XYZ file of C-alpha atoms in Angstrom:
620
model
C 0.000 0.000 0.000
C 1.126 3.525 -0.598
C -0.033 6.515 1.134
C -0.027 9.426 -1.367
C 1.728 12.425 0.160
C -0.901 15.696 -1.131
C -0.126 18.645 -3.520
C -0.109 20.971 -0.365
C 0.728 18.424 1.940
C 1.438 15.564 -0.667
C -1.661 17.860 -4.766
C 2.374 15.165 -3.754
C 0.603 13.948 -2.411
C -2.229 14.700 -3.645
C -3.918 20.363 -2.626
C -1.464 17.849 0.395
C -0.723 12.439 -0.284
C -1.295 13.818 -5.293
C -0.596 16.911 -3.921
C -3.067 19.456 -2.259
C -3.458 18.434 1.593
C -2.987 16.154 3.935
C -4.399 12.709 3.321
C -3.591 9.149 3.021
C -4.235 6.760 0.191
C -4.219 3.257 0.391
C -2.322 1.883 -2.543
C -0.548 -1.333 -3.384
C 2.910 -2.659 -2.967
C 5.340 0.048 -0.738
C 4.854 3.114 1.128
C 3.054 5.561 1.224
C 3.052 8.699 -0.666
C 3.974 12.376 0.371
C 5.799 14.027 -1.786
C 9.504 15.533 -0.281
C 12.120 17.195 -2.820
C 13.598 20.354 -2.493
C 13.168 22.835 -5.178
C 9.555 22.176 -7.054
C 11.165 23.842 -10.507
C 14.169 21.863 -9.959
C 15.291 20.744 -13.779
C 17.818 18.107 -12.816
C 17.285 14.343 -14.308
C 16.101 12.712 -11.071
C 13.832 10.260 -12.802
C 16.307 7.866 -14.236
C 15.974 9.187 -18.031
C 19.777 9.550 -19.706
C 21.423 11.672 -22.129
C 19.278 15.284 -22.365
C 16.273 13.670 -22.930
C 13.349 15.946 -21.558
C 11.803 14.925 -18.678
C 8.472 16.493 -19.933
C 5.976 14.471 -21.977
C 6.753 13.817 -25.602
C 5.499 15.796 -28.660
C 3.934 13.913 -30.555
C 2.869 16.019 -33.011
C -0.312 15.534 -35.444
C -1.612 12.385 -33.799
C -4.390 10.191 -34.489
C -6.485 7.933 -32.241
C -5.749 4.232 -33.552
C -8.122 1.464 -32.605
C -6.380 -0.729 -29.938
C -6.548 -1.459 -26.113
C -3.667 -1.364 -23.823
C -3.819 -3.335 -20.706
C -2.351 -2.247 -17.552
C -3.010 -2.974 -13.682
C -2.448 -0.973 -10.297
C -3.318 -3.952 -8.276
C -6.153 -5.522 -7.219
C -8.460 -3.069 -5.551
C -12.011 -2.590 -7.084
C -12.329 0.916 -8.433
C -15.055 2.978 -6.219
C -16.407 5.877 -8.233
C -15.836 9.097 -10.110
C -15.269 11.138 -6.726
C -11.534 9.544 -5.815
C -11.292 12.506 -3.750
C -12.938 11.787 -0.371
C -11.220 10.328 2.738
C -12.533 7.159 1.818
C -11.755 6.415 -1.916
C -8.397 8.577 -2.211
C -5.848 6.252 -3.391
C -3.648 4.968 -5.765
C -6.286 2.534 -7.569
C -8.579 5.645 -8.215
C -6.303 7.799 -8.687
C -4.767 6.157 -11.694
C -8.138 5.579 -13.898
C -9.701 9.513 -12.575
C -6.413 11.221 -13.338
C -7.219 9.957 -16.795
C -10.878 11.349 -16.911
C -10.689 14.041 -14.526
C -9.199 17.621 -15.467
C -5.101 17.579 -15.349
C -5.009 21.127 -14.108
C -2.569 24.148 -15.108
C 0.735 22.101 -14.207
C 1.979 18.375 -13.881
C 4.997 16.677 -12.899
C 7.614 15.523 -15.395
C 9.550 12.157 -14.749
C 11.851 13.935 -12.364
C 9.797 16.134 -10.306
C 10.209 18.714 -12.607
C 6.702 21.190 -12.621
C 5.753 21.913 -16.205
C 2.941 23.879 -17.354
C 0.190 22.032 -19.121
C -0.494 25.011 -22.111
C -3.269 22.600 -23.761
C -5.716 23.738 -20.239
C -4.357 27.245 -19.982
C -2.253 29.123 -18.412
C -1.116 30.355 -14.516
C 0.515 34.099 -14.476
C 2.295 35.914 -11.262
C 0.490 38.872 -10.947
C 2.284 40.117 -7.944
C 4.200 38.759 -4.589
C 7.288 36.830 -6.151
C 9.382 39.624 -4.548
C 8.849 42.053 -1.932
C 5.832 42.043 0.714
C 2.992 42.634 -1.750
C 0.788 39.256 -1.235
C 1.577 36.229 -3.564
C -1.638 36.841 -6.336
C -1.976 34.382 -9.705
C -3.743 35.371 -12.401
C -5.321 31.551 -14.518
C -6.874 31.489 -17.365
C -8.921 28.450 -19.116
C -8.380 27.299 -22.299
C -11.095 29.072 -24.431
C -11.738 25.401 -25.926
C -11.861 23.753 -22.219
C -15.054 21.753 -21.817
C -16.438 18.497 -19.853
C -17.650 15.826 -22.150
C -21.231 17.102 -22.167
C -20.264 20.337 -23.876
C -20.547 22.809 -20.497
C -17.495 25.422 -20.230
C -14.741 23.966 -17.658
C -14.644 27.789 -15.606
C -14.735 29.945 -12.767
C -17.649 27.422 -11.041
C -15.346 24.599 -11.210
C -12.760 26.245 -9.531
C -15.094 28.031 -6.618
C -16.634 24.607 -6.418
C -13.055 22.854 -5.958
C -12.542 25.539 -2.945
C -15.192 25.488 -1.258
C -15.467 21.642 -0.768
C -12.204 21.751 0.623
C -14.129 23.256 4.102
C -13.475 27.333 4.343
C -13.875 28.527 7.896
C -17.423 29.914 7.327
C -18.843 26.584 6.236
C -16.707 24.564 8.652
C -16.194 26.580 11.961
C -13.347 25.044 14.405
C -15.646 23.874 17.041
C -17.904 21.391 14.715
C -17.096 17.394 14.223
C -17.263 17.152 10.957
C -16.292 18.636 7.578
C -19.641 19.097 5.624
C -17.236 17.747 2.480
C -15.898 15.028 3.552
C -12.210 15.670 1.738
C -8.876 14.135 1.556
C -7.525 17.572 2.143
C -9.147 18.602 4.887
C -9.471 22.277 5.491
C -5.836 23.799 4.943
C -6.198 25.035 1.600
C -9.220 27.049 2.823
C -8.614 28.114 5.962
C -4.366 29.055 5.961
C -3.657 29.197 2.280
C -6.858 30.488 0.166
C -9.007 31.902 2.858
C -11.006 33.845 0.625
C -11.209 31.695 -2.837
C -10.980 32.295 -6.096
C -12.354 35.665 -7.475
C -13.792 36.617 -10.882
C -16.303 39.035 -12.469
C -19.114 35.792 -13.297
C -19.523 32.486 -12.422
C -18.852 31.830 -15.644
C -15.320 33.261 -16.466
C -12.313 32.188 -17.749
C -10.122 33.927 -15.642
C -10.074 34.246 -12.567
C -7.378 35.090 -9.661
C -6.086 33.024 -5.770
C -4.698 35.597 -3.619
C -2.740 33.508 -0.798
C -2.509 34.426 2.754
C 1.265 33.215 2.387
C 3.753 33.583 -0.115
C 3.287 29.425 -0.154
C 5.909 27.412 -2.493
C 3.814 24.828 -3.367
C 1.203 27.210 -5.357
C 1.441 25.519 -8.550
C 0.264 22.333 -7.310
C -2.800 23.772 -5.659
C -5.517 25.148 -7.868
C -7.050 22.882 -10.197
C -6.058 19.405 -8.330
C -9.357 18.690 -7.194
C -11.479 19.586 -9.975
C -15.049 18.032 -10.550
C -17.967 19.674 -12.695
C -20.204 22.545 -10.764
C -22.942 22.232 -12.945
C -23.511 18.618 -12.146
C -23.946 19.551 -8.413
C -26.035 22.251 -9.318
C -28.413 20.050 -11.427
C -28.294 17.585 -8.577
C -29.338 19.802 -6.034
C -32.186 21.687 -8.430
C -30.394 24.697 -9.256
C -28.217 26.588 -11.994
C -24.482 26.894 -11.577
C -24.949 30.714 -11.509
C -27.040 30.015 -8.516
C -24.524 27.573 -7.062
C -21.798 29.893 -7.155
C -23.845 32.616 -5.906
C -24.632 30.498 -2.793
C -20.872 30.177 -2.133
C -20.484 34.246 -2.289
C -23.529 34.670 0.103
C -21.741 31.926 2.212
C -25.321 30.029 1.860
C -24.632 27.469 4.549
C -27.919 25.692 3.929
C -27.579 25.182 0.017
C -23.650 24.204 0.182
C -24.805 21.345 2.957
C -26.977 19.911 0.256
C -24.114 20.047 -2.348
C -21.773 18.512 -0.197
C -24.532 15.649 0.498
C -24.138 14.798 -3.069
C -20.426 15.810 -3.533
C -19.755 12.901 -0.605
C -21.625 10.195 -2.284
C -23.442 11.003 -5.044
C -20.343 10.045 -7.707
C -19.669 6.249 -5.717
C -20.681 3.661 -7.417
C -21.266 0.133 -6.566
C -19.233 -2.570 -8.636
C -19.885 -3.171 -11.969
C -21.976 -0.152 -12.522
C -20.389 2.329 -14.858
C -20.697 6.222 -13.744
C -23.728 7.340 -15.630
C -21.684 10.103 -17.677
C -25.195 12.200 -16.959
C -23.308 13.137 -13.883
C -19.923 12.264 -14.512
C -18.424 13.623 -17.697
C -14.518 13.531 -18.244
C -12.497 16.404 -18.766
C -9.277 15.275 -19.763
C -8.573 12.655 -22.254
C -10.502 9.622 -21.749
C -14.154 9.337 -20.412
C -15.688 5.845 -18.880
C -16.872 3.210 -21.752
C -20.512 1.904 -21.501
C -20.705 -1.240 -19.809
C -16.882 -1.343 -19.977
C -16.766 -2.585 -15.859
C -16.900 -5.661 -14.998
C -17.066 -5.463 -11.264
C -13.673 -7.639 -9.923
C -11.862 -7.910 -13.002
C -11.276 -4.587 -14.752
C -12.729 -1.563 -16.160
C -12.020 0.113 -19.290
C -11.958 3.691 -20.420
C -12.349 5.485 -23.964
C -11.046 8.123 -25.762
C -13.266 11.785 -25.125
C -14.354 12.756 -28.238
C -15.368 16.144 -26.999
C -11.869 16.564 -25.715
C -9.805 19.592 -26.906
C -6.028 18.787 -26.310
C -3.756 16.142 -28.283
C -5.791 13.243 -28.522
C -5.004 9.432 -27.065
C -2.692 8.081 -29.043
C -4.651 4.634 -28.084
C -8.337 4.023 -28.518
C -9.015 2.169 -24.999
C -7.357 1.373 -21.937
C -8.461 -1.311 -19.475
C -7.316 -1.658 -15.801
C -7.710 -4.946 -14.294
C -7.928 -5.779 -10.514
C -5.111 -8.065 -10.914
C -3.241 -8.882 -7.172
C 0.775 -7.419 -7.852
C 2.385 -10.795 -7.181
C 0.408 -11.562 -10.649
C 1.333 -9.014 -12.794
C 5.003 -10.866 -14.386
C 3.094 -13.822 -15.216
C 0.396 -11.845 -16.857
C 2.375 -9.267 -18.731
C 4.222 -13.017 -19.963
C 1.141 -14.178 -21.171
C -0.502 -10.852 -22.840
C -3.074 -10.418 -20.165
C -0.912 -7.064 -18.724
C 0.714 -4.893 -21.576
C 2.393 -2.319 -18.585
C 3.275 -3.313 -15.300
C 5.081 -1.598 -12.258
C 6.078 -4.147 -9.874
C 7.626 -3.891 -6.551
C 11.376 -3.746 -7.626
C 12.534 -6.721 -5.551
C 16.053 -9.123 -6.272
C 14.200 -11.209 -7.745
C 11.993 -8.749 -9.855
C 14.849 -8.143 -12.517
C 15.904 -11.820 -12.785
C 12.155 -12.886 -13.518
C 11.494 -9.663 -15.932
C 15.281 -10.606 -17.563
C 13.880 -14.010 -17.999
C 11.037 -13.032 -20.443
C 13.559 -12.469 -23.040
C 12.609 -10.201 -26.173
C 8.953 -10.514 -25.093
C 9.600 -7.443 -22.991
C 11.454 -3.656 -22.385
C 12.544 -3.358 -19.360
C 13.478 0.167 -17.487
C 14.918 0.972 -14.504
C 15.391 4.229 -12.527
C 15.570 6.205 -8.816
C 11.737 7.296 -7.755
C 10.965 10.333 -4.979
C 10.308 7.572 -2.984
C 11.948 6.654 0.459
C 11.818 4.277 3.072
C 11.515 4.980 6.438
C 11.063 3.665 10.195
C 8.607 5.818 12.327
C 8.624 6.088 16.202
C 5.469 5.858 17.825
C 5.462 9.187 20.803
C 2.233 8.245 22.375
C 2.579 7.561 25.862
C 2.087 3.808 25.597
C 5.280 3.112 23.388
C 8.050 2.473 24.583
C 9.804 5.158 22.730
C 7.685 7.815 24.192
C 8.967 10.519 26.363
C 7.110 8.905 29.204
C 8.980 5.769 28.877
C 12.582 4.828 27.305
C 12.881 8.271 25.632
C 15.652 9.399 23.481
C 18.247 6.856 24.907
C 15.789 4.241 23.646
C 15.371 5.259 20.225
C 18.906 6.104 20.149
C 19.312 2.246 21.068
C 17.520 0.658 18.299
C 18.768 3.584 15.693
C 21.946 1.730 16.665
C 21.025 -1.360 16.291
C 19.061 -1.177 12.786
C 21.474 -2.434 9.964
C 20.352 0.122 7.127
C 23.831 -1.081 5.488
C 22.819 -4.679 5.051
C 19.200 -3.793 4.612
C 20.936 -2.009 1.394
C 23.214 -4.190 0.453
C 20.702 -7.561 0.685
C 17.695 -6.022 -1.055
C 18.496 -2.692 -2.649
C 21.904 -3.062 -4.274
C 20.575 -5.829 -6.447
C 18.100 -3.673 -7.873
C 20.108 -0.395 -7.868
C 24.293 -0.494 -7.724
C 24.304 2.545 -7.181
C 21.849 2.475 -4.070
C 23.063 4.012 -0.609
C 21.682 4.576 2.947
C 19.635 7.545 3.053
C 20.765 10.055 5.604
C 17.737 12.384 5.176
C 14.121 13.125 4.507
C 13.666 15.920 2.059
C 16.034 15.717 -0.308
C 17.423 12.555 -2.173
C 20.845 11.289 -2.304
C 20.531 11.723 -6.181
C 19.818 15.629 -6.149
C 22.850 18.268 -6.108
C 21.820 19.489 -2.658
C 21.390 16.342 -0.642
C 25.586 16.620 0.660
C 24.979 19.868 1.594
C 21.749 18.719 4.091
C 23.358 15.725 5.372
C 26.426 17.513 6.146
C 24.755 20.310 7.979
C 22.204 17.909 9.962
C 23.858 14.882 10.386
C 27.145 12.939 11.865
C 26.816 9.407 10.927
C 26.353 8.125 13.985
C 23.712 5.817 13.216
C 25.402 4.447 10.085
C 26.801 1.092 11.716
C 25.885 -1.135 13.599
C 26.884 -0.745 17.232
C 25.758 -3.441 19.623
C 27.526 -2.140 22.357
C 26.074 1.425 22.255
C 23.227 0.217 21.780
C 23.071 -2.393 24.789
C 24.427 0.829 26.514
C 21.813 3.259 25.912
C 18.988 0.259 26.688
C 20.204 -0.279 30.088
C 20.157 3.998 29.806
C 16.013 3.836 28.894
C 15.615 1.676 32.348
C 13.248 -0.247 30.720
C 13.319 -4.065 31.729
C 14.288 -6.510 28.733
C 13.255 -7.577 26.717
C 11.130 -4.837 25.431
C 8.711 -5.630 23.200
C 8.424 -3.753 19.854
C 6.574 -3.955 16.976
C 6.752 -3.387 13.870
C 4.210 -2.742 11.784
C 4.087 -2.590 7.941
C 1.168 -3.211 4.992
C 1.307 -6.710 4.469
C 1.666 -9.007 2.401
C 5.488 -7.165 1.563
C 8.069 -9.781 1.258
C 10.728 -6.724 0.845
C 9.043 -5.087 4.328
C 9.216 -8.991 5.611
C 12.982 -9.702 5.259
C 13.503 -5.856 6.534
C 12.027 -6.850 9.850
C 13.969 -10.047 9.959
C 17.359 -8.471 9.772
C 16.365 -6.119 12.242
C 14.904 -8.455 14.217
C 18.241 -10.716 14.218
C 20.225 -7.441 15.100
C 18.346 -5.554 18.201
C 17.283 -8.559 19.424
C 20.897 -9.272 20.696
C 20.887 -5.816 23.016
C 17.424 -5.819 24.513
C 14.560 -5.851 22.498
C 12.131 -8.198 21.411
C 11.490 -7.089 17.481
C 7.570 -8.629 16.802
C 6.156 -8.410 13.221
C 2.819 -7.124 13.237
C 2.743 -6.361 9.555
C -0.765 -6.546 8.519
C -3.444 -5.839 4.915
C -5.161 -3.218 7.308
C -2.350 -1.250 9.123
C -2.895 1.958 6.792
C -6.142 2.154 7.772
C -6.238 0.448 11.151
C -3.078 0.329 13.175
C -0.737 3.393 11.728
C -3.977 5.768 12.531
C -4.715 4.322 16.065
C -0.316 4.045 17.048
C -0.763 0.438 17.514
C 2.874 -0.021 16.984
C 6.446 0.943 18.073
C 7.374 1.401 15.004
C 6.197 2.173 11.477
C 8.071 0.970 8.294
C 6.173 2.439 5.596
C 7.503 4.766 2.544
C 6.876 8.249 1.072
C 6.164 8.737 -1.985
C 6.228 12.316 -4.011
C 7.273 14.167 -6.836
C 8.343 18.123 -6.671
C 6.615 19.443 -3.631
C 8.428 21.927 -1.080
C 6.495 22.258 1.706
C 4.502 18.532 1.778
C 6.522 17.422 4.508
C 4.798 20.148 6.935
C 2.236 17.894 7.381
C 4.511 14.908 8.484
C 6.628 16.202 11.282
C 4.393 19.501 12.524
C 2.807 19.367 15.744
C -0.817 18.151 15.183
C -0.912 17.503 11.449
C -2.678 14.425 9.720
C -0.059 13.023 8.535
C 1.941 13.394 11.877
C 1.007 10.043 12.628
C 3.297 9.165 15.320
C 2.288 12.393 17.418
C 5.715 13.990 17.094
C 6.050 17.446 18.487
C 8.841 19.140 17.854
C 8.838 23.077 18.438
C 11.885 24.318 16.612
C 10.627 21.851 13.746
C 7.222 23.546 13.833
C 8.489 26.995 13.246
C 11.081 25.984 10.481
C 8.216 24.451 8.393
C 6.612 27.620 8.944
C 9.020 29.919 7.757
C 9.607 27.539 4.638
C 6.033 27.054 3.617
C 5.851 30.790 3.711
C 8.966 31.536 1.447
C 8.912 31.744 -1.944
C 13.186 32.076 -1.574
C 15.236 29.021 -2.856
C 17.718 29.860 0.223
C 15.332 30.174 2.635
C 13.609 26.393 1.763
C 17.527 25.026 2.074
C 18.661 26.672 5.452
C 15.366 25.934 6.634
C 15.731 22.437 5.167
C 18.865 21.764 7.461
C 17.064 22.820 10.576
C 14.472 20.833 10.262
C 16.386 17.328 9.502
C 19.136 17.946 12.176
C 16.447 18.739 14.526
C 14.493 15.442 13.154
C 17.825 13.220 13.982
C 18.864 14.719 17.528
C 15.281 13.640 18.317
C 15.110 10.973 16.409
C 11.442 11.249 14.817
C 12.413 8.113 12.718
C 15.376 6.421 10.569
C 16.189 6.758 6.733
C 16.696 3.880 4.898
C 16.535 4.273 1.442
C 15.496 5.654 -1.864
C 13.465 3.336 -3.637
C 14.596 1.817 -6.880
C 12.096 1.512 -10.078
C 11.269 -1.007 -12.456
C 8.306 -0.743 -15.033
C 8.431 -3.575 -17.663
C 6.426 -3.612 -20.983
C 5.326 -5.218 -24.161
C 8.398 -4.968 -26.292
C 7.784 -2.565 -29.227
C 5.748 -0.345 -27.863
C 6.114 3.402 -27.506
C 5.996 6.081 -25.067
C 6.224 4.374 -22.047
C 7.838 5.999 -19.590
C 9.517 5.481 -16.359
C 8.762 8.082 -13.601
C 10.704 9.306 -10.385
C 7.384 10.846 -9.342
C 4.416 9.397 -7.034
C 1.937 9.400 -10.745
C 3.504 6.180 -11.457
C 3.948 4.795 -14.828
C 0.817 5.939 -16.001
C 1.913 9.958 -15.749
C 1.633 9.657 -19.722
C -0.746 7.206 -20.400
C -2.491 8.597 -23.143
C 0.816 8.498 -25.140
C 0.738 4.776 -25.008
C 1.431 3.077 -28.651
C 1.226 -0.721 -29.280
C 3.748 -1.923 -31.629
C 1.900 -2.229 -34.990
């Protein structure tokens, strides 16, 4: 499972997981997804592509639709419905079929992290607040050609609509339970970022403008990540989208509560059934095919014909609920034409195996592995109980060298032990970090420190800890067991607890010691605000750090380069004198594919494989 970092805390995760806010997202094989990098414009090759190949999506030029289908699979989750937004149904399995149908928004992430601007939906211009103290104000305009499927104008609405289900203060005052919309991003975006929304002349407008209570790095990634059509809502709740958005400027508590009803559950769907595209019409490349689900096997989308940018390059493309440990053997036998799996030692061997029946591509991903203390008071890391001596203890026990050397550097030669959180040993500034935040204490083994600092904690022995991980993993498995075979000689008593519901079950409730899990991200800045900050969703441990608090604020509200890398340095020494958790390492990639075909693409990024999948070609 992965747990998509959002743009604002991960839009990145997904505004926070894709990027936008904070949120998790169940998805298959490793981690979790958040998105940590250091500079979001960054144009170094961090994605594994060679020579000066771009890192953007191809031009393809003049290109036609050709009849075909092109299998693929994220794993075997059931898709849920058009809404992949919600706390419930944001995740990597959604994700990858709506990011297909729903709007791509001004900017997306090339195979590195890189932020390009998508010019085919329209365009994003600084009006003021790059320097100086004037406020940070964009100017976006539509695409005059922009339209969902059923012909109505993708404008202003949309974009009013996309703020206000994200929970403003006036709809969602701090002293009630519950959000009225129940979404992944909570109410950040609203409340600190965009507390008064998007302005324009009409609800109908192209253009329209965000002023931002901060100057906040991660603006690119915000507006236009959670996109779904206003007029549908209207319709649904008998009125016109002139009167919808009116509603929102007369902060109309009672109408907005009945468009959230529907927002919440009116797009789910039950298996099988296709979204009626009455009330869910595409706005990117692909829309849903009729009667193209077939509920616990797969479900296949079309080519738009109504859309207005380059065209698929493939007719159809059909995701099948296929379980990962599947996916060799059916890309072998033509049932998978794309796979992604989890790049294990024996993942190359078995891909290597298939001969000229595949491609085969390999690369670094913005994704990292980590182990997470648990700082509730029943853990026996916690303050209350073997404190910093104790995590100090099993920091020195962990063997993040073999760990590497067993099951990374089969993969990836060139893998390491990662020495920090928000930057990558593959970027030009990671050195820098490291150096300024870290001594290498922790990078062997010491048994005798370790032993040490136990009989420190004054904790009796063996102490219990577990370790909890989404299971099946056999990667996460043999991770625990050389662990386990290490600290086990100084003290503790290492207990896997991995488990198919600790995303949603155990992580949430701190029914560990420790959480092995990964990040996963693209080009975000300020994502990782909502890891280690006092109080914040993703803050699942229940860290509190001050000093690490105000860093993150002073980052997320700098648009300066400098700033986000002095900053930067604070924040991950402070993170290893108090140990919040242990780097291991960047993950290594693998996507494999039907030989001969074009425009696959390997990505560093959280998107996956699928970043570009309307630029898949079958050989002809």
């Amino acid at each position: 499972m992965k747990i998509r970092r959002t743009a604002q805390a991960a839009a990145v995760l997904a505004a926070g997981s894709l990027v936008l806010a904070a949120c998790t997202s169940p998805s298959d094989d490793d981690g979790d997804t958040g998105t940590t990098g250091d500079d979001a414009t960054q144009t170094e090759d961090a994605g594994g592509d060679t020579g000066t190949e771009s890192t953007a999506k191809a031009d393809l030029g003049d290109i036609q639709t050709v009849e075909g289908n092109i299998f693929y699979s994220t794993g075997q989750d059931e898709f849920t419905g058009y809404n992949s937004k919600t706390a419930d149904t944001y995740s990597t399995y959604n994700n990858v079929i709506m990011d297909r149908i729903l709007p791509e928004g001004f900017f997306y992430f090339g195979t590195d992290g890189t932020i390009y601007e998508n010019e085919h939906f329209g365009t994003a211009e600084v009006v003021s607040g790059l320097e100086g103290d004037d406020p940070l104000v964009i100017e976006y305009t539509v695409a005059d050609d922009a339209v969902w499927s059923d012909g109505n104008p993708i404008d202003y609405a949309d974009f009013l609509m996309e703020w206000v289900s994200q929970n403003p203060a006036w709809l969602f005052p701090e002293d009630a339970e519950t959000p009225p919309f129940n979404h992944v991003s909570g109410t950040d975006y609203t409340q600190v970022n965009v507390p008064d929304g998007p302005q324009a002349d009409s609800f109908d407008a192209k253009t329209f403008t965000v002023e931002y209570a901060e100057k906040y790095p991660d603006w690119r990634l915000v507006t236009g990540a959670y996109l779904f059509p206003a007029h549908v809502i209207a319709e649904q709740i008998g009125i016109t989208e002139e009167e919808l958005v009116q509603a929102i400027w007369d902060e109309d508590v009672d109408t907005l509560m009945q468009a959230a009803e529907f927002w919440n559950t009116g797009w789910l769907s039950s298996p099988g059934e296709v979204p009626d595209p009455a009330i869910a019409p595409s706005g990117n490349a692909y829309q849903f095919k009729e009667g193209g689900w077939t509920a616990g096997q797969s479900i296949t989308i079309e080519a738009n014909p109504n859309y207005w940018g380059p065209p698929p390059a493939t007719e159809e493309l059909t995701f099948r609920f296929l379980d990962a440990s599947g996916h060799v053997q059916a890309l072998q036998n033509g049932d998978l034409n794309v796979i992604e799996p989890q790049a294990t030692v024996d993942t190359l061997p078995q891909l290597e195996a298939l001969g000229d029946l595949v491609e085969i591509q390999t690369g670094a991903e913005l994704t990292w592995e980590h182990l997470d203390f648990n700082f509730r008071e029943s853990s026996a890391f916690s303050e209350e109980q073997g404190g910093l001596a104790l995590r100090e203890a099993f920091a020195y026990c962990v063997p993040r060298q073999q760990i590497v050397d067993n099951l990374i550097k089969p993969i990836d030669p060139e893998a390491v032990v990662m020495n920090a959180r928000e930057v990558f040993p593959f970027q030009d500034n990671y050195d820098e970090v490291v150096s300024a935040a870290y001594d290498g204490r922790y990078d062997e083994v010491n048994l005798e420190e370790a032993q040490r600092l136990v009989e420190e904690s004054g904790l009796e022995t063996p102490i219990d800890v577990r370790i909890g991980y989404s299971a099946p993993n056999p990667r996460r498995t043999n991770e625990v067991e050389l662990i386990k075979s290490s600290c086990d000689q100084v003290g503790f008593n290492i207990i896997d607890v991995g488990s198919q519901d600790f995303f949603s079950n155990a992580l949430p409730a701190g029914d560990y010691e420790v959480a092995l899990f990964a990040w996963a991200g693209s080009g975000q800045i300020a994502s990782g605000q909502n890891i280690y900050s006092t109080g914040y969703p993703q803050n699942y441990g229940q860290y509190s750090n001050e000093t690490v608090d105000q860093a993150w604020t002073a980052l997320s509200a700098s648009l300066d380069p400098e700033v986000h890398l002095e900053q930067t340095k604070i924040i991950e020494k402070e993170l290893w004198d108090t140990l919040f958790g242990i780097p291991v390492f960047a993950h290594p990639g693998v996507i494999a594919y039907t030989a001969g075909m074009e425009n696959v693409r390997h990505t560093a990024t959280q998107n996956g494989v699928a970043w570009n999948a309307e630029q898949w070609l079958l050989a002809e």
